[in-house]
CSV table of C-alpha atoms and ligand atoms in Angstrom, one decimal:
chain,number,residue,atom,x,y,z
A,924,MET,CA,-7.8,20.4,15.8
A,925,THR,CA,-6.1,23.5,17.1
A,926,SER,CA,-5.7,25.3,20.5
A,927,SER,CA,-4.4,28.8,21.5
A,928,THR,CA,-1.0,27.2,22.0
A,929,GLY,CA,-0.9,25.8,18.4
A,930,PRO,CA,-2.2,22.7,16.9
A,931,GLN,CA,-2.5,19.8,19.3
A,932,PRO,CA,-1.7,16.4,17.9
A,933,LEU,CA,-4.6,14.2,17.0
A,934,ASP,CA,-4.4,10.6,18.0
A,935,THR,CA,-5.3,9.8,14.4
A,936,LEU,CA,-5.7,11.9,11.3
A,937,VAL,CA,-7.8,10.2,8.6
A,938,ILE,CA,-7.1,11.5,5.0
A,939,GLY,CA,-10.2,11.1,2.8
A,940,ALA,CA,-13.9,11.2,3.5
A,941,GLY,CA,-15.0,8.3,1.2
A,942,PRO,CA,-16.3,5.0,2.5
A,943,ALA,CA,-12.8,4.0,3.6
A,944,GLY,CA,-12.1,7.2,5.5
A,945,ILE,CA,-15.6,7.6,7.1
A,946,GLY,CA,-15.7,3.9,8.0
A,947,SER,CA,-12.3,4.1,9.6
A,948,ALA,CA,-13.3,7.2,11.5
A,949,LEU,CA,-16.5,5.4,12.7
A,950,ALA,CA,-14.4,2.5,14.1
A,951,LEU,CA,-12.0,4.9,15.8
A,952,ASP,CA,-15.1,6.6,17.3
A,953,ALA,CA,-15.8,3.4,19.1
A,954,VAL,CA,-12.4,3.5,20.9
A,955,GLU,CA,-12.9,5.2,24.3
A,956,GLY,CA,-11.3,8.6,24.4
A,957,LEU,CA,-9.5,8.5,21.1
A,958,VAL,CA,-9.2,11.9,19.3
A,959,ALA,CA,-9.5,11.6,15.6
A,960,GLY,CA,-10.4,13.9,12.7
A,961,VAL,CA,-11.1,13.4,9.0
A,962,VAL,CA,-10.0,15.8,6.2
A,963,ASP,CA,-11.1,15.8,2.6
A,964,ARG,CA,-10.0,18.0,-0.2
A,965,GLY,CA,-13.6,18.1,-1.4
A,966,GLU,CA,-16.9,17.1,0.1
A,967,ILE,CA,-17.9,14.0,2.1
A,968,GLY,CA,-18.1,11.3,-0.6
A,969,GLU,CA,-16.3,13.6,-3.1
A,970,THR,CA,-15.5,10.7,-5.5
A,971,PHE,CA,-19.1,9.6,-5.6
A,972,HIS,CA,-20.1,13.2,-6.6
A,973,ARG,CA,-17.6,12.8,-9.5
A,974,TRP,CA,-18.9,9.5,-10.6
A,975,PRO,CA,-20.5,9.6,-14.1
A,976,ARG,CA,-24.2,10.1,-13.5
A,977,ARG,CA,-25.1,6.8,-15.1
A,978,GLN,CA,-22.6,4.8,-13.0
A,979,GLN,CA,-24.2,2.5,-10.4
A,980,PHE,CA,-22.8,0.2,-7.7
A,981,LEU,CA,-22.0,-3.4,-8.8
A,982,THR,CA,-22.5,-4.7,-5.2
A,983,PRO,CA,-26.1,-4.8,-4.1
A,984,SER,CA,-27.5,-3.2,-1.0
A,985,PHE,CA,-30.1,-5.0,1.1
A,986,THR,CA,-31.0,-4.4,4.8
A,987,GLY,CA,-30.1,-7.8,6.3
A,988,ASN,CA,-28.4,-6.1,9.3
A,989,GLY,CA,-30.9,-7.5,11.9
A,990,TYR,CA,-29.9,-11.0,11.0
A,991,GLY,CA,-26.1,-10.6,11.0
A,992,ALA,CA,-25.9,-9.9,7.2
A,993,THR,CA,-24.9,-6.3,7.2
A,994,ASP,CA,-25.7,-4.4,4.0
A,995,LEU,CA,-22.7,-5.1,1.7
A,996,ASN,CA,-22.2,-1.3,1.1
A,997,SER,CA,-22.5,-0.2,4.8
A,998,VAL,CA,-19.6,1.4,6.6
A,999,HIS,CA,-21.1,1.0,10.0
A,1000,PRO,CA,-22.9,-2.0,11.6
A,1001,LEU,CA,-26.0,0.1,12.4
A,1002,THR,CA,-26.5,1.6,8.9
A,1003,SER,CA,-27.7,0.4,5.5
A,1004,PRO,CA,-27.7,2.3,2.2
A,1005,ALA,CA,-30.7,0.2,1.1
A,1006,PHE,CA,-32.6,1.4,4.1
A,1007,SER,CA,-31.6,5.1,3.9
A,1008,LEU,CA,-31.7,5.4,0.1
A,1009,GLY,CA,-34.5,2.9,-0.8
A,1010,VAL,CA,-32.4,1.5,-3.7
A,1011,ASP,CA,-30.5,-1.8,-4.2
A,1012,TYR,CA,-27.8,-0.5,-6.6
A,1013,PRO,CA,-26.9,3.1,-5.4
A,1014,ASP,CA,-25.6,5.7,-7.9
A,1015,GLY,CA,-22.8,8.1,-6.9
A,1016,ALA,CA,-25.0,10.9,-5.7
A,1017,GLY,CA,-27.1,8.5,-3.6
A,1018,TYR,CA,-24.1,6.9,-1.9
A,1019,ALA,CA,-22.5,10.3,-1.2
A,1020,LYS,CA,-25.9,11.2,0.5
A,1021,TYR,CA,-25.6,8.0,2.6
A,1022,LEU,CA,-22.1,8.9,3.7
A,1023,ARG,CA,-23.1,12.4,4.6
A,1024,SER,CA,-26.0,11.1,6.7
A,1025,VAL,CA,-23.9,8.5,8.5
A,1026,THR,CA,-21.2,11.2,9.2
A,1027,GLY,CA,-23.9,13.6,10.6
A,1028,HIS,CA,-25.6,10.9,12.7
A,1029,PHE,CA,-22.5,9.8,14.4
A,1030,GLU,CA,-21.1,13.4,14.6
A,1031,ILE,CA,-17.8,12.5,13.0
A,1032,PRO,CA,-15.6,15.6,12.6
A,1033,VAL,CA,-14.8,16.2,8.9
A,1034,ALA,CA,-12.8,19.2,7.6
A,1035,ARG,CA,-14.0,19.7,4.0
A,1036,GLY,CA,-12.1,21.5,1.3
A,1037,CYS,CA,-8.9,20.6,3.2
A,1038,GLU,CA,-6.4,19.0,0.9
A,1039,VAL,CA,-3.3,17.3,2.3
A,1040,THR,CA,-0.5,18.5,0.1
A,1041,SER,CA,2.3,16.8,1.9
A,1042,LEU,CA,2.8,14.2,4.7
A,1043,ARG,CA,6.0,13.7,6.6
A,1044,GLN,CA,7.2,11.9,9.7
A,1045,ASP,CA,8.0,13.9,12.8
A,1046,ASP,CA,8.8,13.5,16.5
A,1047,VAL,CA,5.1,13.5,17.3
A,1048,GLY,CA,4.3,11.0,14.6
A,1049,PHE,CA,3.3,12.8,11.4
A,1050,ILE,CA,2.7,16.3,10.1
A,1051,ALA,CA,0.2,16.8,7.3
A,1052,THR,CA,0.4,20.1,5.4
A,1053,THR,CA,-3.1,21.1,4.5
A,1054,ALA,CA,-5.0,24.0,3.0
A,1055,ASN,CA,-6.0,24.8,6.7
A,1056,GLY,CA,-2.4,24.7,8.0
A,1057,PRO,CA,-0.3,21.9,9.5
A,1058,ILE,CA,-2.0,19.1,11.3
A,1059,PRO,CA,0.1,17.0,13.6
A,1060,ALA,CA,-1.1,13.5,14.4
A,1061,ARG,CA,0.4,10.5,16.2
A,1062,THR,CA,-1.0,8.1,13.6
A,1063,VAL,CA,-2.5,8.6,10.1
A,1064,ILE,CA,-4.9,6.5,8.0
A,1065,TRP,CA,-4.5,7.1,4.3
A,1066,ALA,CA,-7.9,6.7,2.7
A,1067,GLY,CA,-7.5,8.8,-0.4
A,1068,GLY,CA,-9.0,6.2,-2.7
A,1069,GLU,CA,-7.9,5.4,-6.3
A,1070,PHE,CA,-10.4,7.3,-8.4
A,1071,GLN,CA,-7.8,10.0,-8.8
A,1072,SER,CA,-5.4,7.5,-10.5
A,1073,PRO,CA,-7.1,6.2,-13.7
A,1074,GLU,CA,-5.0,3.6,-15.5
A,1075,VAL,CA,-4.7,4.0,-19.2
A,1076,PRO,CA,-2.6,1.6,-21.4
A,1077,GLN,CA,0.8,3.0,-22.3
A,1078,ILE,CA,0.4,2.7,-26.0
A,1079,PRO,CA,0.9,5.2,-28.9
A,1080,GLY,CA,-2.2,7.4,-29.3
A,1081,ARG,CA,-3.3,6.8,-25.7
A,1082,HIS,CA,-4.3,10.4,-25.4
A,1083,SER,CA,-7.3,9.7,-27.7
A,1084,LEU,CA,-8.7,7.2,-25.2
A,1085,VAL,CA,-11.5,8.2,-22.9
A,1086,HIS,CA,-11.3,6.6,-19.5
A,1087,THR,CA,-14.6,5.2,-18.0
A,1088,GLY,CA,-14.2,7.4,-15.0
A,1089,ARG,CA,-15.0,10.4,-17.2
A,1090,GLU,CA,-18.6,11.6,-17.7
A,1091,GLU,CA,-18.1,11.8,-21.5
A,1092,ALA,CA,-17.4,8.0,-21.7
A,1093,TRP,CA,-21.1,7.5,-20.7
A,1094,THR,CA,-22.7,9.8,-23.2
A,1095,PRO,CA,-24.7,7.6,-25.6
A,1096,ARG,CA,-22.7,6.9,-28.9
A,1097,GLU,CA,-23.8,5.9,-32.3
A,1098,GLY,CA,-22.2,3.3,-34.6
A,1099,ARG,CA,-19.1,1.3,-33.7
A,1100,VAL,CA,-17.7,1.6,-30.2
A,1101,LEU,CA,-14.4,0.1,-29.0
A,1102,VAL,CA,-13.7,-0.7,-25.4
A,1103,LEU,CA,-10.2,-1.6,-24.1
A,1104,GLY,CA,-10.4,-3.8,-21.0
A,1105,GLY,CA,-12.9,-6.6,-20.4
A,1106,GLY,CA,-13.1,-6.6,-16.6
A,1107,GLU,CA,-15.9,-5.0,-14.5
A,1108,SER,CA,-15.3,-1.4,-15.9
A,1109,GLY,CA,-15.1,-2.5,-19.5
A,1110,ILE,CA,-18.1,-4.8,-19.4
A,1111,ASP,CA,-20.1,-2.2,-17.5
A,1112,ILE,CA,-19.6,0.5,-20.1
A,1113,ALA,CA,-19.9,-2.0,-23.0
A,1114,CYS,CA,-23.3,-3.1,-21.7
A,1115,HIS,CA,-24.3,0.6,-21.2
A,1116,HIS,CA,-23.6,1.4,-24.9
A,1117,ILE,CA,-25.2,-1.8,-26.1
A,1118,GLU,CA,-28.3,-0.8,-24.1
A,1119,HIS,CA,-28.3,2.6,-26.0
A,1120,GLY,CA,-28.1,0.9,-29.4
A,1121,ALA,CA,-24.4,0.9,-30.3
A,1122,ALA,CA,-22.4,-2.0,-31.7
A,1123,VAL,CA,-19.5,-2.6,-29.2
A,1124,THR,CA,-16.3,-4.6,-29.4
A,1125,VAL,CA,-14.4,-5.3,-26.2
A,1126,LEU,CA,-10.7,-6.1,-26.4
A,1127,ASP,CA,-8.9,-7.9,-23.6
A,1128,ALA,CA,-6.1,-10.5,-24.2
A,1129,ASP,CA,-6.9,-12.0,-20.8
A,1130,HIS,CA,-10.6,-12.5,-21.8
A,1131,PRO,CA,-11.9,-12.1,-18.2
A,1132,TRP,CA,-15.5,-12.7,-19.5
A,1133,ASP,CA,-14.5,-16.4,-19.7
A,1134,ALA,CA,-13.2,-16.6,-16.1
A,1135,GLY,CA,-14.9,-19.3,-14.2
A,1136,GLN,CA,-17.5,-18.4,-11.7
A,1137,GLY,CA,-15.1,-18.4,-8.7
A,1138,SER,CA,-16.3,-17.6,-5.2
A,1139,ASP,CA,-14.3,-14.3,-5.0
A,1140,PRO,CA,-16.0,-11.6,-7.2
A,1141,SER,CA,-12.6,-9.7,-7.4
A,1142,TYR,CA,-11.4,-12.4,-9.8
A,1143,GLY,CA,-14.4,-12.6,-12.1
A,1144,LEU,CA,-17.4,-10.6,-13.1
A,1145,ALA,CA,-20.1,-9.8,-10.5
A,1146,PRO,CA,-23.5,-11.5,-11.0
A,1147,ARG,CA,-25.1,-8.3,-12.2
A,1148,SER,CA,-22.4,-7.9,-14.8
A,1149,ARG,CA,-22.7,-11.5,-16.0
A,1150,MET,CA,-26.5,-11.0,-16.3
A,1151,ARG,CA,-26.0,-7.8,-18.3
A,1152,LEU,CA,-23.4,-9.4,-20.4
A,1153,ALA,CA,-25.7,-12.3,-21.3
A,1154,ALA,CA,-28.4,-9.7,-22.3
A,1155,ALA,CA,-25.9,-7.7,-24.4
A,1156,ARG,CA,-24.7,-10.9,-26.2
A,1157,GLU,CA,-28.3,-11.6,-27.2
A,1158,THR,CA,-28.6,-8.4,-29.1
A,1159,GLY,CA,-25.9,-9.6,-31.6
A,1160,ARG,CA,-24.2,-6.2,-31.3
A,1161,LEU,CA,-21.5,-7.3,-28.8
A,1162,THR,CA,-18.1,-8.7,-29.9
A,1163,LEU,CA,-15.7,-10.0,-27.3
A,1164,ALA,CA,-12.1,-10.2,-28.7
A,1165,SER,CA,-9.2,-11.9,-26.9
A,1166,ARG,CA,-6.8,-9.4,-28.3
A,1167,ARG,CA,-4.6,-6.6,-27.0
A,1168,ALA,CA,-4.6,-3.1,-28.4
A,1169,VAL,CA,-1.1,-1.9,-29.2
A,1170,ALA,CA,-1.8,1.5,-30.8
A,1171,VAL,CA,-4.7,4.0,-31.3
A,1172,ALA,CA,-4.8,6.6,-34.1
A,1173,ARG,CA,-7.4,9.1,-35.4
A,1174,GLU,CA,-8.1,8.9,-39.1
A,1175,GLY,CA,-10.5,11.6,-40.2
A,1176,ARG,CA,-13.9,11.0,-38.4
A,1177,CYS,CA,-12.9,7.5,-37.2
A,1178,TRP,CA,-10.4,6.0,-34.7
A,1179,THR,CA,-8.3,2.9,-35.6
A,1180,VAL,CA,-7.0,0.5,-33.0
A,1181,THR,CA,-4.1,-1.7,-34.0
A,1182,LEU,CA,-4.2,-5.2,-32.4
A,1183,ASP,CA,-1.3,-7.4,-31.2
A,1184,ASP,CA,-1.9,-9.8,-34.2
A,1185,GLY,CA,-1.4,-6.8,-36.7
A,1186,GLY,CA,-5.1,-6.5,-37.4
A,1187,THR,CA,-7.1,-3.3,-37.0
A,1188,LEU,CA,-10.5,-2.3,-35.8
A,1189,THR,CA,-12.3,1.0,-36.4
A,1190,ALA,CA,-14.6,3.0,-34.1
A,1191,ASP,CA,-16.9,6.0,-34.8
A,1192,SER,CA,-15.9,7.7,-31.5
A,1193,PRO,CA,-12.8,7.8,-29.3
A,1194,PRO,CA,-12.1,4.3,-27.9
A,1195,LEU,CA,-13.0,3.8,-24.3
A,1196,ALA,CA,-10.5,2.7,-21.7
A,1197,GLY,CA,-12.1,0.4,-19.1
A,1198,THR,CA,-8.7,-0.3,-17.6
A,1199,GLY,CA,-9.3,0.5,-14.0
A,1200,PHE,CA,-7.4,2.5,-11.4
A,1201,GLY,CA,-4.0,2.5,-9.7
A,1202,PRO,CA,-3.3,2.8,-6.0
A,1203,GLY,CA,-3.3,6.7,-5.9
A,1204,LEU,CA,-1.4,7.3,-2.7
A,1205,GLY,CA,-1.0,11.0,-3.3
A,1206,PRO,CA,1.2,12.8,-0.7
A,1207,ALA,CA,1.6,9.5,1.2
A,1208,ALA,CA,3.2,7.7,-1.7
A,1209,HIS,CA,6.8,8.2,-0.5
A,1210,LEU,CA,5.9,6.6,2.8
A,1211,PHE,CA,4.9,3.3,1.4
A,1212,ASP,CA,7.2,0.6,0.0
A,1213,ARG,CA,5.8,-1.3,-3.0
A,1214,ARG,CA,5.1,-4.9,-3.6
A,1215,GLU,CA,6.4,-6.6,-6.8
A,1216,ASP,CA,3.1,-6.0,-8.5
A,1217,GLY,CA,3.3,-2.2,-7.7
A,1218,TRP,CA,0.6,-2.1,-4.9
A,1219,PRO,CA,1.5,-0.7,-1.5
A,1220,LEU,CA,3.4,-3.0,0.9
A,1221,VAL,CA,1.8,-3.2,4.3
A,1222,ASP,CA,2.3,-5.3,7.4
A,1223,ALA,CA,-0.2,-7.7,8.9
A,1224,ASP,CA,-2.0,-4.7,10.4
A,1225,ASP,CA,-2.3,-2.7,7.2
A,1226,GLN,CA,0.6,-0.4,8.4
A,1227,SER,CA,3.3,1.0,6.1
A,1228,THR,CA,6.5,-1.0,6.4
A,1229,LEU,CA,8.4,2.2,5.9
A,1230,ALA,CA,6.5,4.5,8.3
A,1231,PRO,CA,4.9,2.6,11.2
A,1232,GLY,CA,1.9,4.5,12.4
A,1233,LEU,CA,0.7,5.2,8.8
A,1234,PHE,CA,-2.1,2.8,7.9
A,1235,LEU,CA,-3.8,2.1,4.5
A,1236,SER,CA,-7.6,1.8,4.2
A,1237,GLY,CA,-9.5,1.2,1.1
A,1238,PRO,CA,-9.4,-0.7,-2.2
A,1239,ALA,CA,-5.6,-0.4,-2.7
A,1240,LEU,CA,-5.1,-2.8,0.2
A,1241,ARG,CA,-3.6,-6.1,-0.7
A,1242,HIS,CA,-2.4,-9.1,1.5
A,1243,GLY,CA,-0.8,-11.8,-0.6
A,1244,ALA,CA,-3.3,-12.7,-3.3
A,1245,GLN,CA,-6.2,-11.1,-1.3
A,1246,ARG,CA,-7.6,-7.9,-2.9
A,1247,PHE,CA,-9.8,-5.7,-0.8
A,1248,CYS,CA,-11.3,-3.8,-3.7
A,1249,PHE,CA,-14.9,-3.8,-2.6
A,1250,ILE,CA,-16.4,-2.0,0.4
A,1251,TYR,CA,-17.6,-5.2,2.0
A,1252,LYS,CA,-14.0,-6.4,1.9
A,1253,PHE,CA,-12.0,-3.4,3.0
A,1254,ARG,CA,-14.5,-2.5,5.7
A,1255,GLN,CA,-13.3,-5.8,7.5
A,1256,ARG,CA,-10.2,-3.9,8.5
A,1257,PHE,CA,-11.7,-0.6,9.9
A,1258,ALA,CA,-12.2,-2.1,13.4
A,1259,HIS,CA,-8.9,-4.0,13.3
A,1260,VAL,CA,-6.9,-0.9,12.5
A,1261,ALA,CA,-8.9,1.1,15.1
A,1262,ARG,CA,-8.0,-1.6,17.7
A,1263,VAL,CA,-4.3,-1.6,16.8
A,1264,ILE,CA,-4.2,2.2,17.1
A,1265,GLY,CA,-6.4,2.2,20.3
A,1266,GLU,CA,-4.3,-0.4,22.1
A,1267,SER,CA,-1.0,1.3,21.2
A,1268,LEU,CA,-2.4,4.3,23.0
A,1269,GLY,CA,-3.7,2.3,26.0
A,1270,LYS,CA,-7.4,2.9,25.2
A,1271,ASP,CA,-10.4,0.7,25.8
A,1272,CYS,CA,-11.4,-0.9,22.5
A,1273,SER,CA,-14.1,-3.3,23.8
A,1274,GLU,CA,-16.9,-1.5,21.9
A,1275,LEU,CA,-15.3,-2.7,18.6
A,1276,GLU,CA,-16.7,-6.2,19.4
A,1277,ALA,CA,-20.0,-4.9,17.9
A,1278,TRP,CA,-18.2,-4.8,14.5
A,1279,ARG,CA,-17.3,-8.4,14.8
A,1280,SER,CA,-20.9,-9.4,15.6
A,1281,ALA,CA,-22.0,-7.5,12.5
A,1282,GLY,CA,-19.5,-9.5,10.3
A,1283,MET,CA,-17.4,-6.4,9.9
A,1284,LEU,CA,-14.1,-7.4,11.6
A,1285,ALA,CA,-11.5,-9.8,10.2
A,1286,GLU,CA,-8.3,-9.8,12.2
A,1287,ASP,CA,-6.7,-12.6,10.2
A,1288,VAL,CA,-7.1,-11.9,6.5
A,1289,SER,CA,-6.4,-15.5,5.6
A,1290,GLU,CA,-9.8,-16.3,6.9
A,1291,CYS,CA,-11.5,-14.0,4.3
A,1292,GLY,CA,-11.4,-16.4,1.3
A,1293,ALA,CA,-14.0,-19.1,1.0
A,1294,GLU,CA,-15.0,-21.5,-1.7
A,1295,CYS,CA,-18.8,-21.8,-2.2
A,1296,ALA,CA,-20.0,-25.4,-2.6
A,1297,CYS,CA,-22.8,-24.4,-5.0
B,1034,FAD,C1,-16.5,3.2,-11.2
B,1034,FAD,C2,-16.4,2.5,-9.9
B,1034,FAD,C3,-17.3,1.6,-9.5
B,1034,FAD,C4,-17.2,0.9,-8.3
B,1034,FAD,N1,-18.2,0.1,-7.8
B,1034,FAD,C5,-18.1,-0.5,-6.6
B,1034,FAD,C6,-19.2,-1.3,-6.1
B,1034,FAD,O1,-20.2,-1.5,-6.7
B,1034,FAD,N2,-19.0,-1.8,-4.8
B,1034,FAD,C7,-17.9,-1.6,-4.1
B,1034,FAD,O2,-17.8,-2.0,-3.0
B,1034,FAD,N3,-16.9,-0.8,-4.6
B,1034,FAD,C8,-16.9,-0.3,-5.8
B,1034,FAD,N4,-15.9,0.4,-6.3
B,1034,FAD,C9,-14.7,0.4,-5.6
B,1034,FAD,C10,-14.4,1.8,-5.0
B,1034,FAD,O3,-13.0,2.0,-5.1
B,1034,FAD,C11,-14.9,1.9,-3.6
B,1034,FAD,O4,-16.2,1.6,-3.6
B,1034,FAD,C12,-14.7,3.3,-3.0
B,1034,FAD,O5,-15.0,4.4,-3.8
B,1034,FAD,C13,-13.4,3.4,-2.4
B,1034,FAD,O6,-13.5,4.2,-1.3
B,1034,FAD,P1,-12.4,5.1,-0.7
B,1034,FAD,O7,-12.9,5.7,0.5
B,1034,FAD,O8,-11.1,4.3,-0.6
B,1034,FAD,O9,-12.1,6.1,-1.9
B,1034,FAD,P2,-12.9,7.4,-2.4
B,1034,FAD,O10,-14.4,7.1,-2.3
B,1034,FAD,O11,-12.3,7.7,-3.7
B,1034,FAD,O12,-12.5,8.5,-1.3
B,1034,FAD,C14,-11.3,9.1,-1.2
B,1034,FAD,C15,-11.5,10.5,-0.7
B,1034,FAD,O13,-10.2,11.0,-0.5
B,1034,FAD,C16,-10.1,12.4,-0.8
B,1034,FAD,N5,-8.7,12.7,-1.1
B,1034,FAD,C17,-7.9,12.1,-2.0
B,1034,FAD,N6,-6.7,12.7,-1.9
B,1034,FAD,C18,-6.7,13.6,-0.9
B,1034,FAD,C19,-5.8,14.5,-0.3
B,1034,FAD,N7,-4.5,14.6,-0.7
B,1034,FAD,N8,-6.2,15.3,0.7
B,1034,FAD,C20,-7.5,15.3,1.2
B,1034,FAD,N9,-8.4,14.4,0.7
B,1034,FAD,C21,-8.0,13.6,-0.4
B,1034,FAD,C22,-11.0,12.4,-2.1
B,1034,FAD,O14,-11.5,13.7,-2.3
B,1034,FAD,C23,-12.1,11.4,-1.7
B,1034,FAD,O15,-13.2,12.0,-1.1
B,1034,FAD,C24,-16.0,1.1,-7.5
B,1034,FAD,C25,-15.1,2.0,-8.0
B,1034,FAD,C26,-15.2,2.7,-9.1
B,1034,FAD,C27,-14.2,3.6,-9.6
């Protein structure tokens, strides 16, 4: 990324070497003559290295690629985690291995241990300040993920809560366990502790476990979660309560959660927060405007409305009511963004058609929703 006369601007700097960053870089690699590079403050797939060991994917992997049904967790049309790992629900270490092997196979340049500490606009486009010095780039794709931004309810005593993104949340617990949040994260950890013998109460005023089986898994529980929930209910040790926690307090060897109806519940270990993650825009945060719901505002090409040339890739992406929180969703935009960038620089983007054939290119996000008949 540098020459004897100083750093030469990249066409595109990709920040983050998770599935969004590596997938974006792979699509950019298909644009003739485009010069791109990826930086990550840790390793390739750093977040997956940090996943609690017992955490597994919710979305299944299966090598349907040859028949136009690309593995749901792939970030390139010619790859499949199920094929390379030999498992259907990868764990974090496995998925990081997949990302490393894809990066190596396609020779994507990744600078590891290279944190971006600030990002600013400049005549050339952008300047990223990194541990390796400044990197100028005409365009930037922010793919820093959301794992770094765990969301915890802003209630008194919240510091006693253990977020499900932490390893200690997954250590088997005895006695009464309380989980705040009944979406995917909360149900996942509740089932995990039921499977290890605990008695678990899940609190969520929105009772997502009752959500109808819509066609979009972002608005309900994934099939695997519904199956595990049914098995957990059969044990008689799971309670699902449509209540909101308003305070947490430690009392001796127990933890008490006060509910919105004034009642209380007691746990024998620190209550768990299965309350998800925020957008986590790191040093790019000031370059994005926000929607009313707090998520980053982007134009129809996933580009910042405040800083054109800065694109968003990954689960923080929202268009209207559409959420792109799974890999099989946000990967639809890798090739689209690569084409927007490539065409703006006058490059040949025809090889990106292979992504469309693989079902990995949606230019018009309004086409993404579908209602299943049965
Ligand atoms: C517990 C959990 C389970 C999930 N299960 C599934 C699932 O089953 N299926 C699915 O499709 N999705 C799942 N998701 C959604 C998940 O968000 C995505 O799968 C994926 O991790 C997002 O990819 P990403 O590349 O955007 O972010 P990440 O994988 O988090 O990658 C971001 C990268 O950016 C780097 N980075 C961050 N800030 C900087 C900086 N300032 N400078 C340099 N580098 C930086 C980080 O080190 C990291 O490597 C799950 C998420 C969680 C948290």
